[in-house]
CSV table of C-alpha atoms in Angstrom, one decimal:
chain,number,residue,atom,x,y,z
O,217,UNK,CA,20.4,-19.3,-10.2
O,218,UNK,CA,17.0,-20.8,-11.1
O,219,UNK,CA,17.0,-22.9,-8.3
O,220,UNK,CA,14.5,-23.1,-5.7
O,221,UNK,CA,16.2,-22.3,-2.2
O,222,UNK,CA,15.1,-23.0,1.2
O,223,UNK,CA,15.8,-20.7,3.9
O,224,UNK,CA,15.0,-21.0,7.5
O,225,UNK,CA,12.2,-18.3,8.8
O,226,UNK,CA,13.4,-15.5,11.5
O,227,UNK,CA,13.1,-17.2,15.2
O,228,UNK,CA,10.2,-14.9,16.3
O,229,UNK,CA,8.5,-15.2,12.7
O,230,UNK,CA,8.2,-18.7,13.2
O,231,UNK,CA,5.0,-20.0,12.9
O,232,UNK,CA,3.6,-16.3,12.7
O,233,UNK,CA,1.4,-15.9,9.1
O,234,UNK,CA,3.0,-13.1,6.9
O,235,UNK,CA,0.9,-10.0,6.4
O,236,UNK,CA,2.8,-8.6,3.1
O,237,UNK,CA,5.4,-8.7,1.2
O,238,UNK,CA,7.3,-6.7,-1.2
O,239,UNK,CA,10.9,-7.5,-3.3
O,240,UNK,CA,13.0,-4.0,-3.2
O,241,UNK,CA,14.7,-3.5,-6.6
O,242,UNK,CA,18.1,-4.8,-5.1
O,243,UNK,CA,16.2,-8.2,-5.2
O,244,UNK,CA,15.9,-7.8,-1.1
O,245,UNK,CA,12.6,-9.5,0.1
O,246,UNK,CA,10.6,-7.1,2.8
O,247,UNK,CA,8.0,-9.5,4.6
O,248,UNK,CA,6.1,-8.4,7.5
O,249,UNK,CA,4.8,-11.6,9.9
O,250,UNK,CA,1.6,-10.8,12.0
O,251,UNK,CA,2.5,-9.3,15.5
O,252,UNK,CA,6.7,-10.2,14.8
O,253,UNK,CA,7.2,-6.9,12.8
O,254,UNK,CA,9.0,-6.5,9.8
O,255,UNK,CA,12.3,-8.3,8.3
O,256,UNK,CA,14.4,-7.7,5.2
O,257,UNK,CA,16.1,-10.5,3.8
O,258,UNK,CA,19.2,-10.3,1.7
O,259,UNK,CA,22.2,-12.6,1.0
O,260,UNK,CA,20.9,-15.1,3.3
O,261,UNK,CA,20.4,-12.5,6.2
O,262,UNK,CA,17.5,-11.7,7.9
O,263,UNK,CA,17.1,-8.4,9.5
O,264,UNK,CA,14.3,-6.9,11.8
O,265,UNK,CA,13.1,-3.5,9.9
O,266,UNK,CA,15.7,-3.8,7.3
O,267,UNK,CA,18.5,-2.7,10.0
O,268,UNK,CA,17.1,0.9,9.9
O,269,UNK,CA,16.6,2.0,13.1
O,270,UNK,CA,13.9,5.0,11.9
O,271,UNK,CA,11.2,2.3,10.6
O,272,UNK,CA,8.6,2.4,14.0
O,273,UNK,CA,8.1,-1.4,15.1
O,274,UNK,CA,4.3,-1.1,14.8
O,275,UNK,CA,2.6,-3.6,13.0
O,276,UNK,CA,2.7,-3.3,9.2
O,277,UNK,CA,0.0,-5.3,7.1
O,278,UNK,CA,0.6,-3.9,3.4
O,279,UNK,CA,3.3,-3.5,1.4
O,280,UNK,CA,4.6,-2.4,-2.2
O,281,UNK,CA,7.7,-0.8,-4.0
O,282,UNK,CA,6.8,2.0,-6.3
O,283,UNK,CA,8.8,2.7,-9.7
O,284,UNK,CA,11.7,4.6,-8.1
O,285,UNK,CA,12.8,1.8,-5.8
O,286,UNK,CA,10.6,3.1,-3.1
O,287,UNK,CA,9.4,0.6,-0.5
O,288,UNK,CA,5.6,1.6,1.1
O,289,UNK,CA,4.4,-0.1,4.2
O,290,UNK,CA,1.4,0.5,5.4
O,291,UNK,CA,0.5,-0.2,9.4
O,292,UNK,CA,-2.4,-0.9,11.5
O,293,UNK,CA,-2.7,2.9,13.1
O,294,UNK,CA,-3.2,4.7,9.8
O,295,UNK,CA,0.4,5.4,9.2
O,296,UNK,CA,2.3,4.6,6.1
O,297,UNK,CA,6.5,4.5,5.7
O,298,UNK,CA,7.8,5.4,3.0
O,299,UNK,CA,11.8,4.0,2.9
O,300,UNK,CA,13.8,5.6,0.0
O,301,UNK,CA,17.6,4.6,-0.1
O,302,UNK,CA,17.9,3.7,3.7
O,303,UNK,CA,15.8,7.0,4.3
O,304,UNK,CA,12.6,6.8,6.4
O,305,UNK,CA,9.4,9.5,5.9
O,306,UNK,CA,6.5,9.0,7.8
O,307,UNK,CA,2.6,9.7,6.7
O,308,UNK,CA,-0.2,10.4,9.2
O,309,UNK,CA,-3.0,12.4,9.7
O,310,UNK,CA,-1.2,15.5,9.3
O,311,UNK,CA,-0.1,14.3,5.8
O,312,UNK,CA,-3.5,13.5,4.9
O,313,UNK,CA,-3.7,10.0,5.6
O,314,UNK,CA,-7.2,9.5,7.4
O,315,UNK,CA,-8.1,6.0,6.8
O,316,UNK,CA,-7.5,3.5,9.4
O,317,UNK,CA,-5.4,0.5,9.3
O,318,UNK,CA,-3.2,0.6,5.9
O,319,UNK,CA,-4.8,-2.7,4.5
O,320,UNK,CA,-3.8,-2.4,0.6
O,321,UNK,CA,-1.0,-0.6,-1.1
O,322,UNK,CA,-0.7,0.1,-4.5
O,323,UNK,CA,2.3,2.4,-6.6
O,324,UNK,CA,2.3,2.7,-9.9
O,325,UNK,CA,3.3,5.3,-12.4
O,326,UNK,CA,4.3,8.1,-9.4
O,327,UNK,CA,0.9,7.7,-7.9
O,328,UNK,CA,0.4,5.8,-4.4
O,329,UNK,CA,-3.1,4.4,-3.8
O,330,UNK,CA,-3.7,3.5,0.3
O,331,UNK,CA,-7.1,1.6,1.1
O,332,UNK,CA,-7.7,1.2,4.6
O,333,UNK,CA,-10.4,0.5,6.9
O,334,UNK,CA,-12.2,3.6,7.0
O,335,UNK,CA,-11.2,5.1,3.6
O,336,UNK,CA,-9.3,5.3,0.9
O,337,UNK,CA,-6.3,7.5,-0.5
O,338,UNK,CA,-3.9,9.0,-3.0
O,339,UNK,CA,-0.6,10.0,-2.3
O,340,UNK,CA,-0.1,13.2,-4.8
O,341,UNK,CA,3.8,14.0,-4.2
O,342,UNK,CA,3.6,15.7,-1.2
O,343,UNK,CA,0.6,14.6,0.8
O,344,UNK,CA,-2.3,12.1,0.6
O,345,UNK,CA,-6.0,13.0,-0.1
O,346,UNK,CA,-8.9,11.1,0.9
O,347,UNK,CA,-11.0,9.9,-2.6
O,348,UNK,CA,-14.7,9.5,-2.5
O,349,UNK,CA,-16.9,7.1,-4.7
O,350,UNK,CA,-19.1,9.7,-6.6
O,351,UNK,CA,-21.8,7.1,-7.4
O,352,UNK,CA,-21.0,3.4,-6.1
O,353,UNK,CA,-20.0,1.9,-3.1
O,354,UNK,CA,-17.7,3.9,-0.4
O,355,UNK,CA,-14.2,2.9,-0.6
O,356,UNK,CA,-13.9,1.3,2.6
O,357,UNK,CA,-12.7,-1.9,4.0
O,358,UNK,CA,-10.6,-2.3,1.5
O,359,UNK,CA,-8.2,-5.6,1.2
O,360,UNK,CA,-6.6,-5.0,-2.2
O,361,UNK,CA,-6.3,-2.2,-5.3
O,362,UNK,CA,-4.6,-2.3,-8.8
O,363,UNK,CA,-4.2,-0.2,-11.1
O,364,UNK,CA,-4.5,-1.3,-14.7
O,365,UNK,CA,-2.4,-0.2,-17.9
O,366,UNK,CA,-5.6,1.6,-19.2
O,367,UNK,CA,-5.6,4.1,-16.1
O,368,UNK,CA,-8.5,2.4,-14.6
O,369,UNK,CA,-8.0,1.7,-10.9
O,370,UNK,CA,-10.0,-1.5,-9.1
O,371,UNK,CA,-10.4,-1.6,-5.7
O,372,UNK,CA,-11.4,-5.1,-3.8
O,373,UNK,CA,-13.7,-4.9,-0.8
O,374,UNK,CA,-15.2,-7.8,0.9
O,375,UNK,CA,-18.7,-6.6,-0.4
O,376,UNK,CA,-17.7,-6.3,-4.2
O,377,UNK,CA,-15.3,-4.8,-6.4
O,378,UNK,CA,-15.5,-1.0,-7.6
O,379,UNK,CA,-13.7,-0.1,-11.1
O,380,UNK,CA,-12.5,3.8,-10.9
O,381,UNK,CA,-12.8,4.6,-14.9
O,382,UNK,CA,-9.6,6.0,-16.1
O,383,UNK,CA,-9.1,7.4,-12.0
O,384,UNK,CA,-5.9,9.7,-13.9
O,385,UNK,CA,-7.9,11.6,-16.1
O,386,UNK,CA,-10.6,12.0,-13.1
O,387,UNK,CA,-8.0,13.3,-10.4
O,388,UNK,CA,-7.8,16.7,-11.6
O,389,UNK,CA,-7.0,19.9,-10.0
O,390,UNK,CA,-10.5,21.3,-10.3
O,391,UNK,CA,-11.7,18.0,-8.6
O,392,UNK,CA,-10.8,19.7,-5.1
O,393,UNK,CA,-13.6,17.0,-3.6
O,394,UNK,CA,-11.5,13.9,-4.8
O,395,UNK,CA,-14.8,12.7,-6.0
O,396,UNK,CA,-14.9,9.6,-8.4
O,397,UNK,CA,-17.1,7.8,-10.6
O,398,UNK,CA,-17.2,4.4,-10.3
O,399,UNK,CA,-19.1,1.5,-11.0
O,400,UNK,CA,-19.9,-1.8,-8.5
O,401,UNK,CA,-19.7,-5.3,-10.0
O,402,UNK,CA,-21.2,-7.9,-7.4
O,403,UNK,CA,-23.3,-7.8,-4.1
O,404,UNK,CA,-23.7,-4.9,-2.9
């Protein structure tokens, strides 16, 4: 209905400010609360880590649902879950994933972006590799990335904002580097 609806908080999410959220595309709402973990709500129901018992209880801070229904969380030790039809997968080191605390998440067209503390990466199908600016600022302490419909990919840092030109056509196989050019708008 197009009614606004109240709904009471979990009991240990109470007073706890939420870290990120993300809607599933069966409507459910995935909202992780600072230090309380994550819930799922659906039907009226709350549920610590979505009732699946595979999701770790670390702390997750980002969130996002790619184009296959997909739901990404990203969590304070450089890890990143990836939860495909009650199915979890896990992403560290090993997998590529070298970038700190998972601060920003962003899926769009099969293409994860992670931004992190110490770095920042793209998930390629199988694994994630570490991308480099090639001539602005390094992609690091990143709070936020987008991708827009024109392939160019913006990534936020409390410094300034970097704009990745058309970061598709620039993530090539002979780009073994994962270097990008960019360009810096703001203090730098």
């Amino acid at each position: 209905n197009d009614r606004l609806q109240q709904f009471a908080l979990p009991g240990a999410a109470q007073g706890r400010d939420v870290n990120a959220i993300a809607v599933d595309h069966a409507g459910a709402v995935w909202v992780a609360f600072d230090e309380q973990g994550l819930f799922r709500f659906d039907n009226g129901t709350w549920t610590l880590n979505g009732n699946i018992a595979a999701l770790p209880r670390g702390e997750v801070i980002s969130a996002t649902v790619d184009e296959r229904g997909d739901v990404w969380l990203g969590y304070v030790d450089h890890r990143i879950a990836r939860v495909s039809g009650g199915q979890v997968q896990m992403f560290t080191t090993p997998d590529g994933l070298d970038i700190g605390a998972v601060t920003a998440l962003h899926a769009k067209s099969s293409r994860l972006w992670a931004g992190g503390e110490h770095g920042t990466a793209v998930f390629e199908g199988e694994r994630f590799a570490t991308v480099q600016s090639r001539n602005c600022q390094p992609f690091i302490a990143v709070s936020g990335i987008v991708e827009a419909n024109n392939g160019d990919v913006w990534i936020f840092r409390g410094t300034a904002p970097s704009r990745i030109e058309k970061a598709r056509e620039q993530l090539t196989p002979d780009n073994t580097e994962r270097r990008l050019r960019c360009a810096t708008y703001g203090r730098i």
